[in-house]
Amino acid sequence: MPSTVLVGAQWGDEGKGKITDLISSDYDYVVRYQGGNNAGHTVIHGDTKLALHLMPSGVLYDSCVPVIGNGVVVDPSVLVQEMEMLHAGGISTERLAISCDAHVIMPYHIDLDGAAEKRLGKNEIGTTKRGIGPCYQDKAERIGIRIQDLLDEHILEKKLETALASKNHILEHYGLDTYTVEQLLDWCRPYAEVIRPHVAETAQLLNQALREGKNILFEGAQGTLLDLDHGTYPFVTSSSCCAGGACTGTGVGPKAITKVIGIEKAYITRVGSGPFPTELDDEIGDLIGEVGGEYGVTTGRKRRCGWFDAVIARYAADCNSLTDVALTKLDVLSCVDTIKVCVAYEADGKTYDYFPMQHSVMYPKHVTPVYEELPGWKGEDLTGCRTFEELPENARNYVLYLENLIGVPISIIAVGPDRDQTIYRGWSSR
Ligand code: IMP
């Protein structure tokens, strides 16, 4: 049955929120499969702007079941706060299903995230300090707390004893306050009661849905270059952001996935540290950032801006088996005279037309991008265009040029933040 993975094809913040919001109503289930409240996007409900960090966007549609899969890490305080915000906006969260196997971000994970960054000093990763890495670390160490543990205080107590035996030791080492089991049981209790009715065997739920011919959207967070395995390690997040993560993060097999849509901004941004070959450390970068409103939804940090990088785009097409691309924020490029696109890298006299993973090539600022320069459409307002033909000729040529470089059809183009500021070029969820 048709199911789609929606994945960030750059370093996150590609505008996944807008595209998820646009296409969610075509799906019966919208499922988060990795990450946690390090993600963030704004959705518009009536006249209200809502910032969602954890809740799948499908929550806005009555016909859609929002699911938090086993691969997600859940800060219960954030989840409950988000549920309350949605209720206040008249949006029901009754249909929400949360995997019993999803891991819980505990207060000590947040403390340890901050402490680890401090220890790294100028080599810091620039994490969102939401406790994401330390929570996945405990999952791999097999001392994590899972959502199902919140439902049985006896089990939770035992698991917390085990976790704290190691965590308190590290907290002390960093000179931070330690925790007692009692303190944490008290912290968990009110959240557990709100979450309890939503806890489900979500792998079984989703596979049954597929058998019944239901349509599923897997909503990726962060992006390909932030993937723990395929990104610019160690400047990555701690989860599998790529399309393959949709299988491990939900319990649905790869044959169930029929489409993979990669979201790519018409230029590129990155928050946090790490290599960024096409970064514009100049007034053009500042201009694109200002016009594009490039500030993080989660941390408010200014995003680094740069030209579109086709080396990365091809890499993302391979890593994710992209069937479609949604190109976002094309309207922002109306602020520049000409537009550069990186088609290859050069380093040590060698040309790379693929993304080099070896740090001797990538770090720090070692590769030089090879650019092609295209004429722009400066001053022309694209936000009213609704068909491809209505775009200025140079904007059409830019899209066709990128499509050719990526080798994947660009089937959606966003020309503004609103739902209707979108051009469809053959997208279908089926
Ligand atoms: P963490 O996910 O908080 O551990 O942060 C690790 C890296 O991923 C940092 O460079 C963050 O800036 C980046 N990151 C995490 N979430 C997002 C996101 O939603 N958008 C963009 N970057 C992100």
Short mmCIF file of C-alpha atoms and ligand atoms in Angstrom, two decimals:
data_model
loop_
_atom_site.label_atom_id
_atom_site.label_comp_id
_atom_site.label_asym_id
_atom_site.label_seq_id
_atom_site.Cartn_x
_atom_site.Cartn_y
_atom_site.Cartn_z
CA MET A 1 0.00 0.00 0.00
CA PRO A 2 1.24 3.51 -0.66
CA SER A 3 3.42 4.97 2.02
CA THR A 4 5.79 7.89 1.78
CA VAL A 5 8.89 8.91 3.68
CA LEU A 6 9.46 12.65 3.86
CA VAL A 7 13.08 13.37 4.57
CA GLY A 8 15.36 16.39 4.92
CA ALA A 9 17.96 16.27 2.14
CA GLN A 10 20.38 18.85 3.63
CA TRP A 11 21.30 19.84 7.23
CA GLY A 12 17.73 20.15 8.49
CA ASP A 13 15.46 23.21 8.41
CA GLU A 14 14.68 22.60 4.73
CA GLY A 15 11.02 23.51 5.18
CA LYS A 16 9.83 19.98 5.95
CA GLY A 17 7.08 21.41 8.17
CA LYS A 18 5.35 23.23 5.33
CA ILE A 19 5.48 20.22 2.98
CA THR A 20 4.34 17.77 5.68
CA ASP A 21 1.50 20.09 6.50
CA LEU A 22 0.58 20.34 2.80
CA ILE A 23 0.45 16.64 2.10
CA SER A 24 -0.58 15.22 5.51
CA SER A 25 -4.28 15.34 4.71
CA ASP A 26 -3.66 12.70 1.98
CA TYR A 27 -2.54 10.19 4.60
CA ASP A 28 -4.35 8.15 7.23
CA TYR A 29 -1.32 8.04 9.55
CA VAL A 30 1.52 10.55 10.02
CA VAL A 31 4.44 9.01 11.90
CA ARG A 32 7.56 10.52 13.49
CA TYR A 33 10.37 7.93 13.37
CA GLN A 34 13.47 9.56 14.93
CA GLY A 35 14.78 12.56 16.82
CA GLY A 36 12.84 14.36 19.49
CA ASN A 37 12.15 17.94 20.45
CA ASN A 38 15.41 19.03 18.83
CA ALA A 39 13.16 19.38 15.76
CA GLY A 40 10.75 22.23 15.37
CA HIS A 41 8.47 23.63 12.76
CA THR A 42 5.69 26.13 12.62
CA VAL A 43 2.30 25.11 11.29
CA ILE A 44 -0.57 27.44 10.62
CA HIS A 45 -3.99 26.45 11.99
CA GLY A 46 -6.68 28.96 11.05
CA ASP A 47 -5.23 32.29 12.18
CA THR A 48 -2.90 30.70 14.72
CA LYS A 49 0.77 29.81 14.29
CA LEU A 50 1.74 26.72 16.28
CA ALA A 51 5.32 25.60 16.91
CA LEU A 52 5.46 21.79 17.02
CA HIS A 53 8.57 19.99 18.23
CA LEU A 54 7.44 16.47 18.97
CA MET A 55 3.91 16.04 17.77
CA PRO A 56 3.49 14.69 14.22
CA SER A 57 1.93 17.34 11.98
CA GLY A 58 -0.99 15.01 11.19
CA VAL A 59 -2.50 15.96 14.55
CA LEU A 60 -4.11 18.94 12.79
CA TYR A 61 -6.31 16.72 10.61
CA ASP A 62 -9.25 14.84 12.09
CA SER A 63 -8.91 12.09 9.49
CA CYS A 64 -5.30 11.40 10.41
CA VAL A 65 -3.76 9.34 13.24
CA PRO A 66 -0.55 10.95 14.56
CA VAL A 67 2.00 8.36 15.72
CA ILE A 68 5.26 8.72 17.67
CA GLY A 69 7.36 5.71 16.66
CA ASN A 70 9.84 3.67 18.69
CA GLY A 71 12.82 5.51 17.17
CA VAL A 72 11.79 8.84 18.71
CA VAL A 73 13.12 10.12 22.04
CA VAL A 74 10.35 11.73 24.07
CA ASP A 75 10.72 14.41 26.72
CA PRO A 76 7.39 13.85 28.51
CA SER A 77 7.31 17.41 29.86
CA VAL A 78 7.53 18.78 26.30
CA LEU A 79 4.99 16.30 24.95
CA VAL A 80 2.44 17.18 27.62
CA GLN A 81 3.06 20.91 27.15
CA GLU A 82 2.51 20.52 23.40
CA MET A 83 -0.70 18.55 23.97
CA GLU A 84 -1.95 21.34 26.24
CA MET A 85 -1.06 23.99 23.65
CA LEU A 86 -3.01 22.06 20.99
CA HIS A 87 -6.03 21.63 23.28
CA ALA A 88 -5.98 25.38 23.98
CA GLY A 89 -6.10 25.93 20.20
CA GLY A 90 -9.14 23.64 19.92
CA ILE A 91 -7.15 20.73 18.41
CA SER A 92 -7.80 17.24 19.71
CA THR A 93 -4.87 14.93 20.54
CA GLU A 94 -7.14 12.00 21.34
CA ARG A 95 -5.95 9.94 18.34
CA LEU A 96 -2.26 10.25 19.24
CA ALA A 97 -0.48 6.87 19.53
CA ILE A 98 2.92 6.70 21.24
CA SER A 99 5.16 3.68 20.89
CA CYS A 100 5.65 1.80 24.15
CA ASP A 101 9.27 1.33 23.04
CA ALA A 102 10.15 5.00 22.47
CA HIS A 103 12.84 6.18 24.89
CA VAL A 104 12.28 8.88 27.49
CA ILE A 105 14.48 11.98 27.83
CA MET A 106 15.05 12.36 31.57
CA PRO A 107 16.24 15.58 33.26
CA TYR A 108 19.76 14.12 33.66
CA HIS A 109 20.03 13.72 29.87
CA ILE A 110 19.56 17.47 29.48
CA ASP A 111 22.16 18.22 32.16
CA LEU A 112 24.64 15.86 30.53
CA ASP A 113 24.04 17.30 27.04
CA GLY A 114 25.02 20.76 28.33
CA ALA A 115 28.00 19.41 30.30
CA ALA A 116 29.35 17.43 27.33
CA GLU A 117 29.18 20.49 25.09
CA LYS A 118 30.98 22.57 27.71
CA ARG A 119 33.69 19.95 27.95
CA LEU A 120 34.22 20.04 24.16
CA GLY A 121 34.77 23.81 24.34
CA LYS A 122 35.62 25.22 20.92
CA ASN A 123 35.06 21.77 19.41
CA GLU A 124 31.44 21.74 20.58
CA ILE A 125 28.85 20.17 18.27
CA GLY A 126 26.37 22.98 18.85
CA THR A 127 23.59 20.66 20.01
CA THR A 128 20.12 21.91 20.84
CA LYS A 129 20.83 20.92 24.48
CA ARG A 130 17.56 19.00 24.64
CA GLY A 131 19.20 15.81 25.95
CA ILE A 132 18.91 14.01 22.60
CA GLY A 133 22.43 12.52 22.39
CA PRO A 134 22.62 11.35 26.03
CA CYS A 135 19.19 9.69 25.70
CA TYR A 136 20.19 7.72 22.57
CA GLN A 137 23.47 6.92 24.34
CA ASP A 138 21.54 5.23 27.16
CA LYS A 139 19.38 3.40 24.61
CA ALA A 140 22.53 1.91 23.05
CA GLU A 141 23.98 1.19 26.52
CA ARG A 142 20.70 -0.55 27.38
CA ILE A 143 20.06 1.51 30.49
CA GLY A 144 17.41 3.73 28.89
CA ILE A 145 13.94 4.39 30.26
CA ARG A 146 11.16 3.58 27.80
CA ILE A 147 7.64 4.98 27.58
CA GLN A 148 6.22 1.65 28.80
CA ASP A 149 8.36 1.92 31.95
CA LEU A 150 6.47 5.08 32.93
CA LEU A 151 3.30 3.00 33.23
CA ASP A 152 4.59 0.70 35.98
CA GLU A 153 6.17 2.49 38.91
CA HIS A 154 7.75 -0.67 40.28
CA ILE A 155 9.63 -1.30 37.02
CA LEU A 156 10.43 2.40 36.65
CA GLU A 157 11.98 2.44 40.11
CA LYS A 158 14.27 -0.51 39.26
CA LYS A 159 15.30 0.99 35.93
CA LEU A 160 16.00 4.37 37.48
CA GLU A 161 18.18 2.72 40.14
CA THR A 162 20.27 1.12 37.39
CA ALA A 163 20.47 4.29 35.32
CA LEU A 164 21.31 6.55 38.26
CA ALA A 165 24.10 4.24 39.44
CA SER A 166 25.97 5.35 36.34
CA LYS A 167 24.48 8.78 35.67
CA ASN A 168 25.00 10.24 39.14
CA HIS A 169 28.63 9.25 38.94
CA ILE A 170 29.04 11.24 35.70
CA LEU A 171 26.99 14.18 37.00
CA GLU A 172 29.28 14.34 40.03
CA HIS A 173 32.29 14.24 37.77
CA TYR A 174 30.95 17.33 35.99
CA GLY A 175 30.23 19.02 39.35
CA LEU A 176 26.47 18.90 38.72
CA ASP A 177 23.61 18.06 41.08
CA THR A 178 22.75 14.37 41.28
CA TYR A 179 19.22 12.86 41.37
CA THR A 180 17.41 10.47 43.69
CA VAL A 181 15.05 7.80 42.38
CA GLU A 182 12.25 9.43 44.41
CA GLN A 183 12.81 12.81 42.77
CA LEU A 184 12.55 11.30 39.32
CA LEU A 185 9.52 9.16 40.18
CA ASP A 186 7.78 12.35 41.33
CA TRP A 187 8.81 14.09 38.09
CA CYS A 188 7.47 11.28 35.91
CA ARG A 189 4.18 10.63 37.73
CA PRO A 190 1.96 13.47 36.38
CA TYR A 191 3.24 13.00 32.80
CA ALA A 192 2.70 9.24 32.93
CA GLU A 193 -0.98 9.74 33.64
CA VAL A 194 -1.46 12.04 30.62
CA ILE A 195 0.53 9.74 28.34
CA ARG A 196 -0.95 6.41 29.52
CA PRO A 197 -4.05 6.34 27.26
CA HIS A 198 -1.91 6.97 24.19
CA VAL A 199 0.68 4.23 24.68
CA ALA A 200 0.40 1.58 21.97
CA GLU A 201 2.12 -1.24 20.11
CA THR A 202 2.67 1.11 17.20
CA ALA A 203 4.60 -1.34 14.96
CA GLN A 204 1.62 -3.67 15.05
CA LEU A 205 -0.79 -0.74 14.58
CA LEU A 206 1.04 0.48 11.46
CA ASN A 207 1.49 -2.94 9.87
CA GLN A 208 -2.19 -3.67 10.41
CA ALA A 209 -3.02 -0.29 8.85
CA LEU A 210 -0.94 -1.20 5.79
CA ARG A 211 -2.79 -4.52 5.49
CA GLU A 212 -6.06 -2.59 5.51
CA GLY A 213 -4.85 -0.42 2.61
CA LYS A 214 -4.23 2.70 4.67
CA ASN A 215 -1.79 5.36 3.50
CA ILE A 216 1.14 6.28 5.81
CA LEU A 217 3.44 9.31 5.86
CA PHE A 218 6.72 8.91 7.75
CA GLU A 219 7.84 12.36 8.83
CA GLY A 220 11.61 12.72 9.10
CA ALA A 221 13.26 15.27 11.37
CA GLN A 222 16.67 16.98 10.94
CA GLY A 223 18.30 15.96 7.64
CA THR A 224 20.51 13.58 5.68
CA LEU A 225 23.75 15.39 6.55
CA LEU A 226 22.83 15.26 10.27
CA ASP A 227 22.26 11.48 10.16
CA LEU A 228 24.39 9.64 12.73
CA ASP A 229 25.83 7.30 10.07
CA HIS A 230 25.59 9.25 6.84
CA GLY A 231 26.08 12.82 8.02
CA THR A 232 29.14 14.95 8.75
CA TYR A 233 30.12 13.00 11.89
CA PRO A 234 30.73 14.02 14.66
CA PHE A 235 28.74 17.18 13.80
CA VAL A 236 25.49 15.26 13.52
CA THR A 237 22.50 14.37 15.62
CA SER A 238 22.26 10.96 17.31
CA SER A 239 19.55 9.31 15.21
CA SER A 240 18.96 7.87 11.73
CA CYS A 241 17.41 10.79 9.88
CA CYS A 242 17.68 9.12 6.45
CA ALA A 243 14.74 7.28 4.90
CA GLY A 244 16.04 3.92 6.19
CA GLY A 245 15.41 5.22 9.71
CA ALA A 246 11.70 5.09 8.97
CA CYS A 247 11.90 1.28 9.09
CA THR A 248 14.00 0.87 12.25
CA GLY A 249 12.17 3.76 13.89
CA THR A 250 8.69 2.33 13.38
CA GLY A 251 8.86 -1.43 12.80
CA VAL A 252 7.55 -1.19 9.24
CA GLY A 253 9.62 -3.06 6.62
CA PRO A 254 11.34 -1.43 3.62
CA LYS A 255 9.03 -3.01 1.04
CA ALA A 256 6.15 -1.00 2.48
CA ILE A 257 7.72 2.28 1.37
CA THR A 258 6.63 3.37 -2.09
CA LYS A 259 7.77 7.01 -2.25
CA VAL A 260 10.54 9.06 -0.70
CA ILE A 261 10.31 12.81 -1.01
CA GLY A 262 13.44 14.81 -0.20
CA ILE A 263 12.98 18.36 0.96
CA GLU A 264 15.65 20.76 -0.29
CA LYS A 265 15.90 24.49 0.18
CA ALA A 266 16.77 26.49 -2.97
CA TYR A 267 19.92 27.46 -1.04
CA ILE A 268 21.36 25.72 2.04
CA THR A 269 21.46 26.48 5.76
CA ARG A 270 23.08 24.82 8.75
CA VAL A 271 22.86 25.45 12.50
CA GLY A 272 25.52 24.30 14.88
CA SER A 273 29.12 23.48 14.06
CA GLY A 274 30.65 21.37 11.31
CA PRO A 275 31.74 21.53 7.69
CA PHE A 276 29.65 23.50 5.21
CA PRO A 277 31.51 23.81 1.89
CA THR A 278 29.18 26.38 0.25
CA GLU A 279 28.83 28.61 3.32
CA LEU A 280 28.58 32.32 2.52
CA ASP A 281 30.47 34.14 5.21
CA ASP A 282 29.64 37.53 3.66
CA GLU A 283 26.88 40.05 3.04
CA ILE A 284 25.13 37.78 0.49
CA GLY A 285 24.84 35.09 3.17
CA ASP A 286 23.50 37.69 5.63
CA LEU A 287 21.00 38.96 3.04
CA ILE A 288 19.67 35.47 2.23
CA GLY A 289 19.43 34.77 5.99
CA GLU A 290 17.47 37.98 6.62
CA VAL A 291 15.10 37.59 3.66
CA GLY A 292 14.63 33.88 4.41
CA GLY A 293 14.07 34.45 8.15
CA GLU A 294 16.79 31.93 8.90
CA TYR A 295 16.51 31.61 12.67
CA GLY A 296 15.88 28.27 14.41
CA VAL A 297 12.34 27.45 15.61
CA THR A 298 13.74 25.44 18.54
CA THR A 299 16.72 27.47 19.72
CA GLY A 300 16.29 30.83 17.93
CA ARG A 301 19.89 30.51 16.69
CA LYS A 302 20.93 32.29 13.49
CA ARG A 303 21.41 29.75 10.70
CA ARG A 304 24.54 29.73 8.55
CA CYS A 305 23.59 30.28 4.87
CA GLY A 306 25.19 29.15 1.60
CA TRP A 307 24.58 28.31 -2.06
CA PHE A 308 22.77 25.18 -3.21
CA ASP A 309 25.13 22.21 -3.18
CA ALA A 310 24.38 19.63 -5.87
CA VAL A 311 27.06 17.26 -4.50
CA ILE A 312 25.04 17.01 -1.31
CA ALA A 313 21.77 16.80 -3.24
CA ARG A 314 23.01 13.80 -5.27
CA TYR A 315 24.32 12.15 -2.11
CA ALA A 316 20.93 12.62 -0.45
CA ALA A 317 19.19 11.22 -3.55
CA ASP A 318 21.31 8.04 -3.20
CA CYS A 319 21.17 7.64 0.58
CA ASN A 320 17.41 8.00 0.66
CA SER A 321 16.35 6.52 -2.72
CA LEU A 322 14.54 9.76 -3.44
CA THR A 323 11.62 9.48 -5.86
CA ASP A 324 10.68 13.17 -5.61
CA VAL A 325 12.15 16.46 -4.48
CA ALA A 326 10.26 19.38 -2.95
CA LEU A 327 12.23 22.58 -3.53
CA THR A 328 11.43 25.20 -0.90
CA LYS A 329 11.98 28.94 -0.45
CA LEU A 330 12.63 29.62 -4.16
CA ASP A 331 11.10 33.08 -3.61
CA VAL A 332 13.93 34.03 -1.21
CA LEU A 333 16.47 34.00 -4.06
CA SER A 334 14.71 37.02 -5.63
CA CYS A 335 17.05 39.06 -3.40
CA VAL A 336 20.27 38.24 -5.28
CA ASP A 337 21.65 39.26 -8.70
CA THR A 338 23.10 35.95 -9.79
CA ILE A 339 22.94 32.50 -8.22
CA LYS A 340 25.77 30.05 -7.73
CA VAL A 341 25.37 26.28 -7.59
CA CYS A 342 28.12 23.98 -6.35
CA VAL A 343 28.55 21.14 -8.87
CA ALA A 344 31.72 19.51 -7.44
CA TYR A 345 34.43 19.95 -4.81
CA GLU A 346 38.15 20.33 -5.23
CA ALA A 347 40.73 19.32 -2.63
CA ASP A 348 44.43 18.62 -2.95
CA GLY A 349 44.27 18.81 -6.73
CA LYS A 350 41.50 16.25 -6.94
CA THR A 351 37.90 16.86 -8.08
CA TYR A 352 35.08 15.20 -6.17
CA ASP A 353 31.67 14.85 -7.78
CA TYR A 354 30.47 12.73 -4.83
CA PHE A 355 30.28 13.63 -1.16
CA PRO A 356 33.61 12.71 0.47
CA MET A 357 33.15 11.21 3.93
CA GLN A 358 36.81 11.15 4.90
CA HIS A 359 37.58 13.94 7.30
CA SER A 360 40.99 14.49 5.78
CA VAL A 361 39.03 15.85 2.81
CA MET A 362 36.09 17.54 4.53
CA TYR A 363 37.61 19.23 7.60
CA PRO A 364 38.11 22.05 8.32
CA LYS A 365 37.01 24.12 5.33
CA HIS A 366 39.36 21.99 3.30
CA VAL A 367 37.37 21.48 0.10
CA THR A 368 36.79 24.28 -2.38
CA PRO A 369 33.41 24.27 -4.11
CA VAL A 370 33.36 24.36 -7.91
CA TYR A 371 30.56 26.75 -8.84
CA GLU A 372 28.43 27.35 -11.90
CA GLU A 373 26.84 30.81 -11.92
CA LEU A 374 23.30 31.30 -13.20
CA PRO A 375 21.40 34.52 -13.96
CA GLY A 376 18.91 35.44 -11.23
CA TRP A 377 15.48 37.07 -11.26
CA LYS A 378 16.26 39.87 -8.81
CA GLY A 379 13.30 41.89 -7.61
CA GLU A 380 10.67 39.66 -9.20
CA ASP A 381 8.05 38.52 -6.72
CA LEU A 382 7.43 34.77 -6.99
CA THR A 383 5.02 34.52 -4.08
CA GLY A 384 1.95 34.89 -6.30
CA CYS A 385 3.00 32.22 -8.83
CA ARG A 386 0.85 29.09 -8.76
CA THR A 387 2.04 27.28 -11.89
CA PHE A 388 5.53 26.54 -13.19
CA GLU A 389 4.80 28.61 -16.30
CA GLU A 390 4.05 31.69 -14.17
CA LEU A 391 7.60 31.72 -12.76
CA PRO A 392 10.13 34.09 -14.39
CA GLU A 393 12.17 32.34 -17.07
CA ASN A 394 15.40 32.42 -15.03
CA ALA A 395 13.63 30.86 -12.03
CA ARG A 396 12.26 28.08 -14.26
CA ASN A 397 15.73 27.52 -15.69
CA TYR A 398 17.19 27.35 -12.16
CA VAL A 399 14.69 24.65 -11.17
CA LEU A 400 15.33 22.65 -14.35
CA TYR A 401 19.08 23.01 -13.87
CA LEU A 402 18.88 21.65 -10.30
CA GLU A 403 16.54 18.85 -11.35
CA ASN A 404 19.02 17.76 -13.97
CA LEU A 405 21.92 17.84 -11.48
CA ILE A 406 20.02 15.92 -8.79
CA GLY A 407 18.54 13.39 -11.22
CA VAL A 408 15.21 13.32 -9.37
CA PRO A 409 11.98 15.12 -10.40
CA ILE A 410 11.25 18.33 -8.50
CA SER A 411 7.55 17.74 -8.10
CA ILE A 412 6.72 20.46 -5.54
CA ILE A 413 8.06 24.05 -5.43
CA ALA A 414 7.36 26.35 -2.48
CA VAL A 415 7.26 30.09 -3.24
CA GLY A 416 6.21 31.34 0.21
CA PRO A 417 5.31 30.10 3.68
CA ASP A 418 1.54 29.77 3.17
CA ARG A 419 -0.09 26.53 2.05
CA ASP A 420 -1.34 28.02 -1.21
CA GLN A 421 2.09 29.47 -2.10
CA THR A 422 2.98 26.19 -3.74
CA ILE A 423 3.51 24.96 -7.29
CA TYR A 424 2.74 21.29 -8.01
CA ARG A 425 4.68 19.64 -10.84
CA GLY A 426 3.27 16.14 -10.86
CA TRP A 427 3.31 15.28 -7.13
CA SER A 428 0.94 12.50 -6.10
CA SER A 429 0.91 10.62 -2.80
CA ARG A 430 -0.19 7.40 -4.60
P1 IMP B 1 21.23 17.52 18.84
O1 IMP B 1 20.29 16.86 17.89
O2 IMP B 1 20.56 18.47 19.77
O3 IMP B 1 22.10 16.52 19.53
O4 IMP B 1 22.24 18.43 17.97
C1 IMP B 1 23.20 17.86 17.09
C2 IMP B 1 23.34 18.69 15.83
O5 IMP B 1 22.15 18.62 15.06
C3 IMP B 1 23.58 20.20 16.07
O6 IMP B 1 24.41 20.69 15.05
C4 IMP B 1 22.19 20.79 15.94
O7 IMP B 1 22.24 22.15 15.57
C5 IMP B 1 21.64 19.93 14.82
N1 IMP B 1 20.17 19.84 14.84
C6 IMP B 1 19.39 19.11 15.67
N2 IMP B 1 18.09 19.27 15.37
C7 IMP B 1 18.04 20.08 14.31
C8 IMP B 1 16.98 20.59 13.51
O8 IMP B 1 15.79 20.29 13.71
N3 IMP B 1 17.33 21.40 12.48
C9 IMP B 1 18.62 21.70 12.20
N4 IMP B 1 19.65 21.25 12.91
C10 IMP B 1 19.37 20.45 13.96
#
